[in-house]
Amino acid sequence: MAVIIAPGRSLDRVGDGETHGLGYERVDGDPNVAVLLATMDATAGWEATRRLRVWERDQLRLDGGKRLLDVGCGLGDAALALAEDLGADGEVVGVDASAAMVDVARERAGAARCHVRFAVGDALALDEPDDRFDVVRSERTLQWLTDPQAAVHEMARTLSLGGRISLIDSDWSTFTLDVGDDELAGRVREAMRTERRRPSDVGCRLPELVRAAGFEVLAATSATQTWSGWDQDRSPAPDGCFSMSSLADDLVDVGQLPPADRERFVSTIHQAARDGRFSMALTMFAVTGG
Ligand SMILES: C[S@@+](CC[C@H](N)C(=O)[O-])C[C@H]1O[C@@H](n2cnc3c(N)ncnc32)[C@H](O)[C@@H]1O
């Protein structure tokens, strides 16, 4: 399967078995870097992602000359969409830990009307001046950081007086997988609550992070991404998601699944998908503060 990630550039998805442990802490150097980049395009197409980005744009109502910083900007598509509201004298800066992500973002920035700069950097130590930006945003990045609150404080440092902060993130403790097997669904739900020992439930904590950084919450919303089926002939994993073998490996790692049950676990899910009994859901949250 080829996934277009930039004009004139396409990436081949690697096989189902190679996606174990996919994560966005260290994209560069990951043997699956191509999958990580392609997955960003797939998740940008999720209905929930699109709805939250439209909501954010409506809340921010950016206009000419404003300066926007996107922390953990990934492929840059959300920042570039917001750039359309800034006029020719606006400025967009995107920072991401991954040079591979930043390279694609730079390629995509060609058509932007305002000044755009994408740079490699760390959300926990931004190489940007104090009081510089009118809006600082971060989407689906806090969940990959060791200290999300420290990152929100760092974002606040770069905001000018009266500036606004905008956060979007998933809460993986809301993840459900329904394949007509309650015991299997329970294991997945339990494992997701402590998923990979990272702050994967940060989505529901966004208002708390915003308040702790000295802002009032201006607006908040959520959207649930649902997968009501999965065609295994078209894709080795549900759209924009990890493979079921990778999920099984993670469950084995956290002691939720005996290694001997791994194959049965994966085949139960695959069979349910073939029989039209497969569904998944994940809730994402968004908040603006000022
Ligand atoms: C799931 S992606 C989200 C990308 C983009 N915000 C989006 O919503 O499409 C998470 C991004 O966070 C970046 N990231 C992870 N740790 C980071 C850090 N410490 N500083 C900056 N970016 C980081 C990754 O390189 C990756 O691009």
PDB file of C-alpha atoms and ligand atoms in Angstrom:
ATOM      1  CA  MET A   1       0.000   0.000   0.000  1.00  0.00           C
ATOM      2  CA  ALA A   2       1.461   3.394  -0.929  1.00  0.00           C
ATOM      3  CA  VAL A   3       0.605   6.427   1.184  1.00  0.00           C
ATOM      4  CA  ILE A   4       1.172   9.867  -0.309  1.00  0.00           C
ATOM      5  CA  ILE A   5       2.900  12.071   2.254  1.00  0.00           C
ATOM      6  CA  ALA A   6       3.949  15.022   0.151  1.00  0.00           C
ATOM      7  CA  PRO A   7       3.458  16.129  -3.430  1.00  0.00           C
ATOM      8  CA  GLY A   8       5.542  13.884  -5.623  1.00  0.00           C
ATOM      9  CA  ARG A   9       6.660  11.721  -2.717  1.00  0.00           C
ATOM     10  CA  SER A  10       5.196   8.442  -1.575  1.00  0.00           C
ATOM     11  CA  LEU A  11       6.041   5.974   1.137  1.00  0.00           C
ATOM     12  CA  ASP A  12       5.460   2.248   1.207  1.00  0.00           C
ATOM     13  CA  ARG A  13       3.908   0.936   4.364  1.00  0.00           C
ATOM     14  CA  VAL A  14       5.946  -1.776   6.001  1.00  0.00           C
ATOM     15  CA  GLY A  15       4.381  -5.096   6.908  1.00  0.00           C
ATOM     16  CA  ASP A  16       2.022  -5.751   9.740  1.00  0.00           C
ATOM     17  CA  GLY A  17       4.638  -7.357  11.963  1.00  0.00           C
ATOM     18  CA  GLU A  18       7.094  -4.485  11.864  1.00  0.00           C
ATOM     19  CA  THR A  19       5.045  -1.907  13.737  1.00  0.00           C
ATOM     20  CA  HIS A  20       5.528  -3.124  17.309  1.00  0.00           C
ATOM     21  CA  GLY A  21       6.311  -0.304  19.688  1.00  0.00           C
ATOM     22  CA  LEU A  22       5.542   2.463  17.210  1.00  0.00           C
ATOM     23  CA  GLY A  23       5.848   5.741  19.033  1.00  0.00           C
ATOM     24  CA  TYR A  24       6.554   9.410  18.497  1.00  0.00           C
ATOM     25  CA  GLU A  25       9.124  10.044  21.249  1.00  0.00           C
ATOM     26  CA  ARG A  26      12.035   9.546  18.856  1.00  0.00           C
ATOM     27  CA  VAL A  27      10.914   9.469  15.235  1.00  0.00           C
ATOM     28  CA  ASP A  28      14.324   9.967  13.626  1.00  0.00           C
ATOM     29  CA  GLY A  29      16.362   6.807  13.506  1.00  0.00           C
ATOM     30  CA  ASP A  30      13.293   4.617  14.088  1.00  0.00           C
ATOM     31  CA  PRO A  31      13.338   1.770  11.537  1.00  0.00           C
ATOM     32  CA  ASN A  32       9.638   2.555  10.977  1.00  0.00           C
ATOM     33  CA  VAL A  33      10.112   6.269  10.303  1.00  0.00           C
ATOM     34  CA  ALA A  34       8.253   5.997   6.976  1.00  0.00           C
ATOM     35  CA  VAL A  35       5.262   4.433   8.732  1.00  0.00           C
ATOM     36  CA  LEU A  36       5.326   7.086  11.440  1.00  0.00           C
ATOM     37  CA  LEU A  37       5.193   9.851   8.819  1.00  0.00           C
ATOM     38  CA  ALA A  38       2.493   8.146   6.751  1.00  0.00           C
ATOM     39  CA  THR A  39       0.405   7.492   9.861  1.00  0.00           C
ATOM     40  CA  MET A  40       0.365  11.223  10.568  1.00  0.00           C
ATOM     41  CA  ASP A  41      -1.385  11.803   7.254  1.00  0.00           C
ATOM     42  CA  ALA A  42      -3.861   9.026   8.008  1.00  0.00           C
ATOM     43  CA  THR A  43      -4.687  10.400  11.467  1.00  0.00           C
ATOM     44  CA  ALA A  44      -5.044  13.928  10.072  1.00  0.00           C
ATOM     45  CA  GLY A  45      -7.856  12.468   7.977  1.00  0.00           C
ATOM     46  CA  TRP A  46      -9.744  11.023  10.964  1.00  0.00           C
ATOM     47  CA  GLU A  47     -13.163  12.573  11.342  1.00  0.00           C
ATOM     48  CA  ALA A  48     -12.423  13.470  14.993  1.00  0.00           C
ATOM     49  CA  THR A  49      -9.145  15.196  14.079  1.00  0.00           C
ATOM     50  CA  ARG A  50     -10.826  17.183  11.318  1.00  0.00           C
ATOM     51  CA  ARG A  51     -13.676  18.248  13.620  1.00  0.00           C
ATOM     52  CA  LEU A  52     -11.327  19.393  16.391  1.00  0.00           C
ATOM     53  CA  ARG A  53      -9.140  21.337  13.947  1.00  0.00           C
ATOM     54  CA  VAL A  54     -12.199  23.096  12.513  1.00  0.00           C
ATOM     55  CA  TRP A  55     -13.376  23.846  16.081  1.00  0.00           C
ATOM     56  CA  GLU A  56      -9.942  25.228  16.987  1.00  0.00           C
ATOM     57  CA  ARG A  57      -9.806  27.452  13.922  1.00  0.00           C
ATOM     58  CA  ASP A  58     -13.243  28.791  14.747  1.00  0.00           C
ATOM     59  CA  GLN A  59     -12.284  29.480  18.371  1.00  0.00           C
ATOM     60  CA  LEU A  60      -9.013  31.201  17.469  1.00  0.00           C
ATOM     61  CA  ARG A  61     -10.413  33.363  14.642  1.00  0.00           C
ATOM     62  CA  LEU A  62      -6.894  34.403  13.640  1.00  0.00           C
ATOM     63  CA  ASP A  63      -6.447  37.445  11.440  1.00  0.00           C
ATOM     64  CA  GLY A  64      -3.758  39.347   9.576  1.00  0.00           C
ATOM     65  CA  GLY A  65      -0.351  39.863  11.134  1.00  0.00           C
ATOM     66  CA  LYS A  66      -0.705  37.377  13.975  1.00  0.00           C
ATOM     67  CA  ARG A  67       2.153  35.099  15.044  1.00  0.00           C
ATOM     68  CA  LEU A  68       1.481  31.401  15.638  1.00  0.00           C
ATOM     69  CA  LEU A  69       3.733  28.737  17.162  1.00  0.00           C
ATOM     70  CA  ASP A  70       2.930  25.012  16.726  1.00  0.00           C
ATOM     71  CA  VAL A  71       4.801  22.785  19.186  1.00  0.00           C
ATOM     72  CA  GLY A  72       5.271  19.206  17.955  1.00  0.00           C
ATOM     73  CA  CYS A  73       4.058  20.336  14.544  1.00  0.00           C
ATOM     74  CA  GLY A  74       4.664  16.990  12.812  1.00  0.00           C
ATOM     75  CA  LEU A  75       4.157  17.313   9.053  1.00  0.00           C
ATOM     76  CA  GLY A  76       2.995  20.915   9.501  1.00  0.00           C
ATOM     77  CA  ASP A  77      -0.458  20.518   7.964  1.00  0.00           C
ATOM     78  CA  ALA A  78      -2.442  21.993  10.881  1.00  0.00           C
ATOM     79  CA  ALA A  79      -0.113  24.997  11.189  1.00  0.00           C
ATOM     80  CA  LEU A  80      -0.238  25.584   7.428  1.00  0.00           C
ATOM     81  CA  ALA A  81      -4.056  25.483   7.450  1.00  0.00           C
ATOM     82  CA  LEU A  82      -4.109  28.130  10.201  1.00  0.00           C
ATOM     83  CA  ALA A  83      -1.538  30.162   8.235  1.00  0.00           C
ATOM     84  CA  GLU A  84      -4.249  30.818   5.648  1.00  0.00           C
ATOM     85  CA  ASP A  85      -5.971  33.098   8.206  1.00  0.00           C
ATOM     86  CA  LEU A  86      -2.870  35.173   9.004  1.00  0.00           C
ATOM     87  CA  GLY A  87      -2.460  37.198   5.818  1.00  0.00           C
ATOM     88  CA  ALA A  88       0.851  38.001   4.143  1.00  0.00           C
ATOM     89  CA  ASP A  89       2.262  39.755   7.229  1.00  0.00           C
ATOM     90  CA  GLY A  90       1.526  36.899   9.629  1.00  0.00           C
ATOM     91  CA  GLU A  91       4.085  34.397  10.845  1.00  0.00           C
ATOM     92  CA  VAL A  92       3.959  30.663  11.520  1.00  0.00           C
ATOM     93  CA  VAL A  93       6.679  28.777  13.355  1.00  0.00           C
ATOM     94  CA  GLY A  94       6.513  24.994  13.714  1.00  0.00           C
ATOM     95  CA  VAL A  95       8.858  23.131  16.055  1.00  0.00           C
ATOM     96  CA  ASP A  96       9.276  19.365  16.152  1.00  0.00           C
ATOM     97  CA  ALA A  97      11.839  16.991  17.639  1.00  0.00           C
ATOM     98  CA  SER A  98      12.022  15.059  14.364  1.00  0.00           C
ATOM     99  CA  ALA A  99      14.120  16.300  11.436  1.00  0.00           C
ATOM    100  CA  ALA A 100      12.204  13.879   9.166  1.00  0.00           C
ATOM    101  CA  MET A 101       8.897  15.512  10.125  1.00  0.00           C
ATOM    102  CA  VAL A 102      10.365  18.994   9.714  1.00  0.00           C
ATOM    103  CA  ASP A 103      11.725  18.134   6.238  1.00  0.00           C
ATOM    104  CA  VAL A 104       8.232  17.198   5.022  1.00  0.00           C
ATOM    105  CA  ALA A 105       6.688  20.257   6.693  1.00  0.00           C
ATOM    106  CA  ARG A 106       9.179  22.500   4.876  1.00  0.00           C
ATOM    107  CA  GLU A 107       8.307  20.868   1.538  1.00  0.00           C
ATOM    108  CA  ARG A 108       4.624  21.487   2.201  1.00  0.00           C
ATOM    109  CA  ALA A 109       5.150  25.120   3.234  1.00  0.00           C
ATOM    110  CA  GLY A 110       5.887  26.204  -0.345  1.00  0.00           C
ATOM    111  CA  ALA A 111       2.417  27.575  -1.064  1.00  0.00           C
ATOM    112  CA  ALA A 112       1.993  29.500   2.214  1.00  0.00           C
ATOM    113  CA  ARG A 113       1.304  33.225   1.828  1.00  0.00           C
ATOM    114  CA  CYS A 114       2.785  34.325   5.150  1.00  0.00           C
ATOM    115  CA  HIS A 115       6.265  33.842   6.579  1.00  0.00           C
ATOM    116  CA  VAL A 116       6.702  30.199   7.660  1.00  0.00           C
ATOM    117  CA  ARG A 117       9.591  28.597   9.518  1.00  0.00           C
ATOM    118  CA  PHE A 118       9.810  24.935  10.544  1.00  0.00           C
ATOM    119  CA  ALA A 119      12.630  24.002  12.919  1.00  0.00           C
ATOM    120  CA  VAL A 120      13.892  21.009  14.859  1.00  0.00           C
ATOM    121  CA  GLY A 121      13.513  21.645  18.593  1.00  0.00           C
ATOM    122  CA  ASP A 122      12.379  20.343  21.955  1.00  0.00           C
ATOM    123  CA  ALA A 123       8.974  21.166  23.412  1.00  0.00           C
ATOM    124  CA  LEU A 124      10.550  21.191  26.873  1.00  0.00           C
ATOM    125  CA  ALA A 125      13.190  23.789  25.936  1.00  0.00           C
ATOM    126  CA  LEU A 126      11.928  25.897  23.038  1.00  0.00           C
ATOM    127  CA  ASP A 127      14.535  27.949  21.236  1.00  0.00           C
ATOM    128  CA  GLU A 128      12.065  30.843  20.882  1.00  0.00           C
ATOM    129  CA  PRO A 129      12.047  34.190  22.711  1.00  0.00           C
ATOM    130  CA  ASP A 130       9.708  35.154  25.569  1.00  0.00           C
ATOM    131  CA  ASP A 131       6.460  36.998  24.739  1.00  0.00           C
ATOM    132  CA  ARG A 132       6.778  36.414  20.995  1.00  0.00           C
ATOM    133  CA  PHE A 133       3.571  34.701  19.809  1.00  0.00           C
ATOM    134  CA  ASP A 134      -0.146  35.570  19.767  1.00  0.00           C
ATOM    135  CA  VAL A 135      -1.148  31.908  19.740  1.00  0.00           C
ATOM    136  CA  VAL A 136       0.727  28.774  20.743  1.00  0.00           C
ATOM    137  CA  ARG A 137      -0.812  25.423  19.875  1.00  0.00           C
ATOM    138  CA  SER A 138       0.132  21.796  20.357  1.00  0.00           C
ATOM    139  CA  GLU A 139      -1.697  18.772  19.010  1.00  0.00           C
ATOM    140  CA  ARG A 140      -1.274  15.104  20.009  1.00  0.00           C
ATOM    141  CA  THR A 141       2.262  15.789  21.253  1.00  0.00           C
ATOM    142  CA  LEU A 142       1.874  16.188  25.029  1.00  0.00           C
ATOM    143  CA  GLN A 143       1.054  12.453  25.269  1.00  0.00           C
ATOM    144  CA  TRP A 144       4.598  11.652  24.106  1.00  0.00           C
ATOM    145  CA  LEU A 145       6.416  13.922  26.570  1.00  0.00           C
ATOM    146  CA  THR A 146       7.913  13.003  29.937  1.00  0.00           C
ATOM    147  CA  ASP A 147       6.445  16.160  31.518  1.00  0.00           C
ATOM    148  CA  PRO A 148       3.416  17.639  29.684  1.00  0.00           C
ATOM    149  CA  GLN A 149       2.934  20.354  32.315  1.00  0.00           C
ATOM    150  CA  ALA A 150       6.518  21.588  31.854  1.00  0.00           C
ATOM    151  CA  ALA A 151       5.873  21.794  28.104  1.00  0.00           C
ATOM    152  CA  VAL A 152       2.713  23.864  28.653  1.00  0.00           C
ATOM    153  CA  HIS A 153       4.665  26.249  30.935  1.00  0.00           C
ATOM    154  CA  GLU A 154       7.291  26.529  28.195  1.00  0.00           C
ATOM    155  CA  MET A 155       4.591  27.312  25.625  1.00  0.00           C
ATOM    156  CA  ALA A 156       3.196  29.979  27.982  1.00  0.00           C
ATOM    157  CA  ARG A 157       6.635  31.608  28.219  1.00  0.00           C
ATOM    158  CA  THR A 158       6.652  32.327  24.485  1.00  0.00           C
ATOM    159  CA  LEU A 159       3.150  33.875  24.493  1.00  0.00           C
ATOM    160  CA  SER A 160       2.711  37.634  24.430  1.00  0.00           C
ATOM    161  CA  LEU A 161       0.406  39.328  26.962  1.00  0.00           C
ATOM    162  CA  GLY A 162      -3.176  38.481  26.055  1.00  0.00           C
ATOM    163  CA  GLY A 163      -2.061  35.589  23.865  1.00  0.00           C
ATOM    164  CA  ARG A 164      -3.945  32.315  23.648  1.00  0.00           C
ATOM    165  CA  ILE A 165      -3.003  28.689  24.059  1.00  0.00           C
ATOM    166  CA  SER A 166      -4.683  25.837  22.179  1.00  0.00           C
ATOM    167  CA  LEU A 167      -4.212  22.154  22.989  1.00  0.00           C
ATOM    168  CA  ILE A 168      -5.564  19.022  21.315  1.00  0.00           C
ATOM    169  CA  ASP A 169      -4.770  15.543  22.589  1.00  0.00           C
ATOM    170  CA  SER A 170      -6.050  11.989  22.808  1.00  0.00           C
ATOM    171  CA  ASP A 171      -6.996  10.141  25.968  1.00  0.00           C
ATOM    172  CA  TRP A 172      -6.043   6.502  25.414  1.00  0.00           C
ATOM    173  CA  SER A 173      -7.841   5.439  28.607  1.00  0.00           C
ATOM    174  CA  THR A 174     -11.052   6.012  26.588  1.00  0.00           C
ATOM    175  CA  PHE A 175      -9.985   3.511  23.920  1.00  0.00           C
ATOM    176  CA  THR A 176     -12.399   0.630  23.394  1.00  0.00           C
ATOM    177  CA  LEU A 177     -12.147  -2.377  21.107  1.00  0.00           C
ATOM    178  CA  ASP A 178     -15.301  -4.381  20.556  1.00  0.00           C
ATOM    179  CA  VAL A 179     -15.049  -7.716  18.749  1.00  0.00           C
ATOM    180  CA  GLY A 180     -17.891  -9.537  20.511  1.00  0.00           C
ATOM    181  CA  ASP A 181     -15.555 -10.900  23.216  1.00  0.00           C
ATOM    182  CA  ASP A 182     -15.956  -9.165  26.611  1.00  0.00           C
ATOM    183  CA  GLU A 183     -12.878 -10.721  28.179  1.00  0.00           C
ATOM    184  CA  LEU A 184     -10.630  -9.574  25.333  1.00  0.00           C
ATOM    185  CA  ALA A 185     -12.197  -6.083  25.375  1.00  0.00           C
ATOM    186  CA  GLY A 186     -11.583  -5.867  29.139  1.00  0.00           C
ATOM    187  CA  ARG A 187      -7.887  -6.714  28.748  1.00  0.00           C
ATOM    188  CA  VAL A 188      -7.428  -4.044  26.110  1.00  0.00           C
ATOM    189  CA  ARG A 189      -9.271  -1.432  28.186  1.00  0.00           C
ATOM    190  CA  GLU A 190      -7.172  -2.241  31.256  1.00  0.00           C
ATOM    191  CA  ALA A 191      -3.884  -2.168  29.341  1.00  0.00           C
ATOM    192  CA  MET A 192      -4.719   1.152  27.706  1.00  0.00           C
ATOM    193  CA  ARG A 193      -5.091   2.795  31.114  1.00  0.00           C
ATOM    194  CA  THR A 194      -1.379   2.363  31.691  1.00  0.00           C
ATOM    195  CA  GLU A 195      -0.357   2.257  28.071  1.00  0.00           C
ATOM    196  CA  ARG A 196       3.420   2.318  27.623  1.00  0.00           C
ATOM    197  CA  ARG A 197       3.892   4.118  30.941  1.00  0.00           C
ATOM    198  CA  ARG A 198       3.573   7.508  29.256  1.00  0.00           C
ATOM    199  CA  PRO A 199       0.964  10.243  29.869  1.00  0.00           C
ATOM    200  CA  SER A 200      -1.396   8.731  27.322  1.00  0.00           C
ATOM    201  CA  ASP A 201      -4.484   9.941  29.229  1.00  0.00           C
ATOM    202  CA  VAL A 202      -3.387  13.576  28.938  1.00  0.00           C
ATOM    203  CA  GLY A 203      -6.403  14.473  26.763  1.00  0.00           C
ATOM    204  CA  CYS A 204      -8.830  14.656  29.673  1.00  0.00           C
ATOM    205  CA  ARG A 205      -6.298  16.664  31.707  1.00  0.00           C
ATOM    206  CA  LEU A 206      -5.855  19.529  29.235  1.00  0.00           C
ATOM    207  CA  PRO A 207      -8.002  22.059  31.179  1.00  0.00           C
ATOM    208  CA  GLU A 208      -5.965  21.322  34.331  1.00  0.00           C
ATOM    209  CA  LEU A 209      -2.668  21.864  32.447  1.00  0.00           C
ATOM    210  CA  VAL A 210      -3.917  25.149  31.006  1.00  0.00           C
ATOM    211  CA  ARG A 211      -5.067  26.470  34.416  1.00  0.00           C
ATOM    212  CA  ALA A 212      -1.824  25.419  36.104  1.00  0.00           C
ATOM    213  CA  ALA A 213       0.072  27.502  33.537  1.00  0.00           C
ATOM    214  CA  GLY A 214      -1.883  30.602  34.619  1.00  0.00           C
ATOM    215  CA  PHE A 215      -4.622  30.757  31.990  1.00  0.00           C
ATOM    216  CA  GLU A 216      -8.394  30.645  32.153  1.00  0.00           C
ATOM    217  CA  VAL A 217     -10.057  27.962  30.080  1.00  0.00           C
ATOM    218  CA  LEU A 218     -11.924  29.794  27.308  1.00  0.00           C
ATOM    219  CA  ALA A 219     -13.540  26.804  25.606  1.00  0.00           C
ATOM    220  CA  ALA A 220     -13.297  23.039  25.573  1.00  0.00           C
ATOM    221  CA  THR A 221     -14.707  20.212  23.497  1.00  0.00           C
ATOM    222  CA  SER A 222     -14.104  16.597  22.519  1.00  0.00           C
ATOM    223  CA  ALA A 223     -14.632  14.300  19.565  1.00  0.00           C
ATOM    224  CA  THR A 224     -14.697  10.519  19.408  1.00  0.00           C
ATOM    225  CA  GLN A 225     -13.040   8.732  16.535  1.00  0.00           C
ATOM    226  CA  THR A 226     -14.847   5.509  15.700  1.00  0.00           C
ATOM    227  CA  TRP A 227     -13.851   2.643  13.443  1.00  0.00           C
ATOM    228  CA  SER A 228     -16.936   0.653  12.550  1.00  0.00           C
ATOM    229  CA  GLY A 229     -15.112  -1.852  10.399  1.00  0.00           C
ATOM    230  CA  TRP A 230     -11.730  -2.795   9.011  1.00  0.00           C
ATOM    231  CA  ASP A 231     -11.022  -4.226   5.571  1.00  0.00           C
ATOM    232  CA  GLN A 232      -7.863  -6.300   5.991  1.00  0.00           C
ATOM    233  CA  ASP A 233      -7.421  -6.637   2.234  1.00  0.00           C
ATOM    234  CA  ARG A 234      -6.992  -2.869   1.988  1.00  0.00           C
ATOM    235  CA  SER A 235      -4.868  -2.170   5.048  1.00  0.00           C
ATOM    236  CA  PRO A 236      -2.787  -4.225   7.530  1.00  0.00           C
ATOM    237  CA  ALA A 237      -4.198  -2.113  10.377  1.00  0.00           C
ATOM    238  CA  PRO A 238      -7.337  -0.048  10.996  1.00  0.00           C
ATOM    239  CA  ASP A 239      -6.968   3.385   9.378  1.00  0.00           C
ATOM    240  CA  GLY A 240      -4.170   5.380  11.040  1.00  0.00           C
ATOM    241  CA  CYS A 241      -3.848   2.839  13.864  1.00  0.00           C
ATOM    242  CA  PHE A 242      -1.425   0.275  15.201  1.00  0.00           C
ATOM    243  CA  SER A 243      -1.689  -3.306  13.946  1.00  0.00           C
ATOM    244  CA  MET A 244      -3.426  -5.917  16.100  1.00  0.00           C
ATOM    245  CA  SER A 245      -0.157  -7.916  16.357  1.00  0.00           C
ATOM    246  CA  SER A 246       1.487  -4.803  17.744  1.00  0.00           C
ATOM    247  CA  LEU A 247      -1.381  -4.357  20.218  1.00  0.00           C
ATOM    248  CA  ALA A 248      -0.959  -7.993  21.283  1.00  0.00           C
ATOM    249  CA  ASP A 249       2.796  -7.489  21.747  1.00  0.00           C
ATOM    250  CA  ASP A 250       2.135  -4.446  23.921  1.00  0.00           C
ATOM    251  CA  LEU A 251      -0.346  -6.411  26.035  1.00  0.00           C
ATOM    252  CA  VAL A 252       2.202  -9.212  26.471  1.00  0.00           C
ATOM    253  CA  ASP A 253       4.807  -6.604  27.502  1.00  0.00           C
ATOM    254  CA  VAL A 254       2.560  -5.132  30.221  1.00  0.00           C
ATOM    255  CA  GLY A 255       1.550  -8.580  31.497  1.00  0.00           C
ATOM    256  CA  GLN A 256      -2.080  -8.327  30.332  1.00  0.00           C
ATOM    257  CA  LEU A 257      -1.773 -11.215  27.890  1.00  0.00           C
ATOM    258  CA  PRO A 258       0.082 -14.516  28.419  1.00  0.00           C
ATOM    259  CA  PRO A 259       2.481 -15.046  25.480  1.00  0.00           C
ATOM    260  CA  ALA A 260       0.755 -18.373  24.766  1.00  0.00           C
ATOM    261  CA  ASP A 261      -2.555 -16.526  24.113  1.00  0.00           C
ATOM    262  CA  ARG A 262      -1.057 -14.032  21.683  1.00  0.00           C
ATOM    263  CA  GLU A 263      -1.946 -15.799  18.434  1.00  0.00           C
ATOM    264  CA  ARG A 264      -5.512 -16.555  19.569  1.00  0.00           C
ATOM    265  CA  PHE A 265      -5.942 -12.898  20.589  1.00  0.00           C
ATOM    266  CA  VAL A 266      -4.837 -11.629  17.154  1.00  0.00           C
ATOM    267  CA  SER A 267      -6.836 -14.202  15.198  1.00  0.00           C
ATOM    268  CA  THR A 268     -10.009 -13.493  17.241  1.00  0.00           C
ATOM    269  CA  ILE A 269      -9.796  -9.810  16.269  1.00  0.00           C
ATOM    270  CA  HIS A 270      -9.001 -10.550  12.619  1.00  0.00           C
ATOM    271  CA  GLN A 271     -11.870 -13.030  12.392  1.00  0.00           C
ATOM    272  CA  ALA A 272     -14.283 -10.534  14.001  1.00  0.00           C
ATOM    273  CA  ALA A 273     -13.254  -7.940  11.410  1.00  0.00           C
ATOM    274  CA  ARG A 274     -13.894 -10.443   8.590  1.00  0.00           C
ATOM    275  CA  ASP A 275     -17.302 -11.234  10.118  1.00  0.00           C
ATOM    276  CA  GLY A 276     -18.242  -7.541  10.388  1.00  0.00           C
ATOM    277  CA  ARG A 277     -18.162  -7.583  14.227  1.00  0.00           C
ATOM    278  CA  PHE A 278     -15.247  -5.152  14.684  1.00  0.00           C
ATOM    279  CA  SER A 279     -15.413  -1.654  16.148  1.00  0.00           C
ATOM    280  CA  MET A 280     -13.046   0.674  18.006  1.00  0.00           C
ATOM    281  CA  ALA A 281     -13.360   4.142  19.542  1.00  0.00           C
ATOM    282  CA  LEU A 282     -10.984   6.771  20.907  1.00  0.00           C
ATOM    283  CA  THR A 283     -11.887  10.167  22.367  1.00  0.00           C
ATOM    284  CA  MET A 284      -9.786  13.250  21.695  1.00  0.00           C
ATOM    285  CA  PHE A 285     -10.077  16.529  23.612  1.00  0.00           C
ATOM    286  CA  ALA A 286      -9.417  20.181  22.753  1.00  0.00           C
ATOM    287  CA  VAL A 287      -9.135  23.258  24.922  1.00  0.00           C
ATOM    288  CA  THR A 288      -8.296  26.921  24.407  1.00  0.00           C
ATOM    289  CA  GLY A 289      -7.024  29.184  27.170  1.00  0.00           C
ATOM    290  CA  GLY A 290      -6.164  32.826  27.555  1.00  0.00           C
TER     291      GLY A 290
HETATM  292  C1  LIG B   1       1.534  12.163  17.039  1.00  0.00           C
HETATM  293  S1  LIG B   1       2.629  13.328  16.327  1.00  0.00           S
HETATM  294  C2  LIG B   1       1.550  14.761  16.138  1.00  0.00           C
HETATM  295  C3  LIG B   1       2.047  15.716  15.074  1.00  0.00           C
HETATM  296  C4  LIG B   1       1.113  16.894  14.768  1.00  0.00           C
HETATM  297  N1  LIG B   1       0.980  17.775  15.896  1.00  0.00           N
HETATM  298  C5  LIG B   1      -0.248  16.431  14.321  1.00  0.00           C
HETATM  299  O1  LIG B   1      -1.186  16.517  15.108  1.00  0.00           O
HETATM  300  O2  LIG B   1      -0.382  15.988  13.164  1.00  0.00           O
HETATM  301  C6  LIG B   1       3.633  13.785  17.703  1.00  0.00           C
HETATM  302  C7  LIG B   1       4.786  14.702  17.307  1.00  0.00           C
HETATM  303  O3  LIG B   1       5.473  15.124  18.491  1.00  0.00           O
HETATM  304  C8  LIG B   1       6.844  15.210  18.170  1.00  0.00           C
HETATM  305  N2  LIG B   1       7.595  15.199  19.429  1.00  0.00           N
HETATM  306  C9  LIG B   1       7.780  14.174  20.283  1.00  0.00           C
HETATM  307  N3  LIG B   1       8.526  14.577  21.334  1.00  0.00           N
HETATM  308  C10 LIG B   1       8.812  15.899  21.133  1.00  0.00           C
HETATM  309  C11 LIG B   1       9.543  16.878  21.862  1.00  0.00           C
HETATM  310  N4  LIG B   1      10.129  16.597  23.025  1.00  0.00           N
HETATM  311  N5  LIG B   1       9.611  18.129  21.346  1.00  0.00           N
HETATM  312  C12 LIG B   1       9.020  18.434  20.168  1.00  0.00           C
HETATM  313  N6  LIG B   1       8.323  17.550  19.436  1.00  0.00           N
HETATM  314  C13 LIG B   1       8.211  16.294  19.908  1.00  0.00           C
HETATM  315  C14 LIG B   1       7.085  14.002  17.284  1.00  0.00           C
HETATM  316  O4  LIG B   1       8.275  14.102  16.547  1.00  0.00           O
HETATM  317  C15 LIG B   1       5.818  14.022  16.429  1.00  0.00           C
HETATM  318  O5  LIG B   1       5.976  14.764  15.254  1.00  0.00           O
END
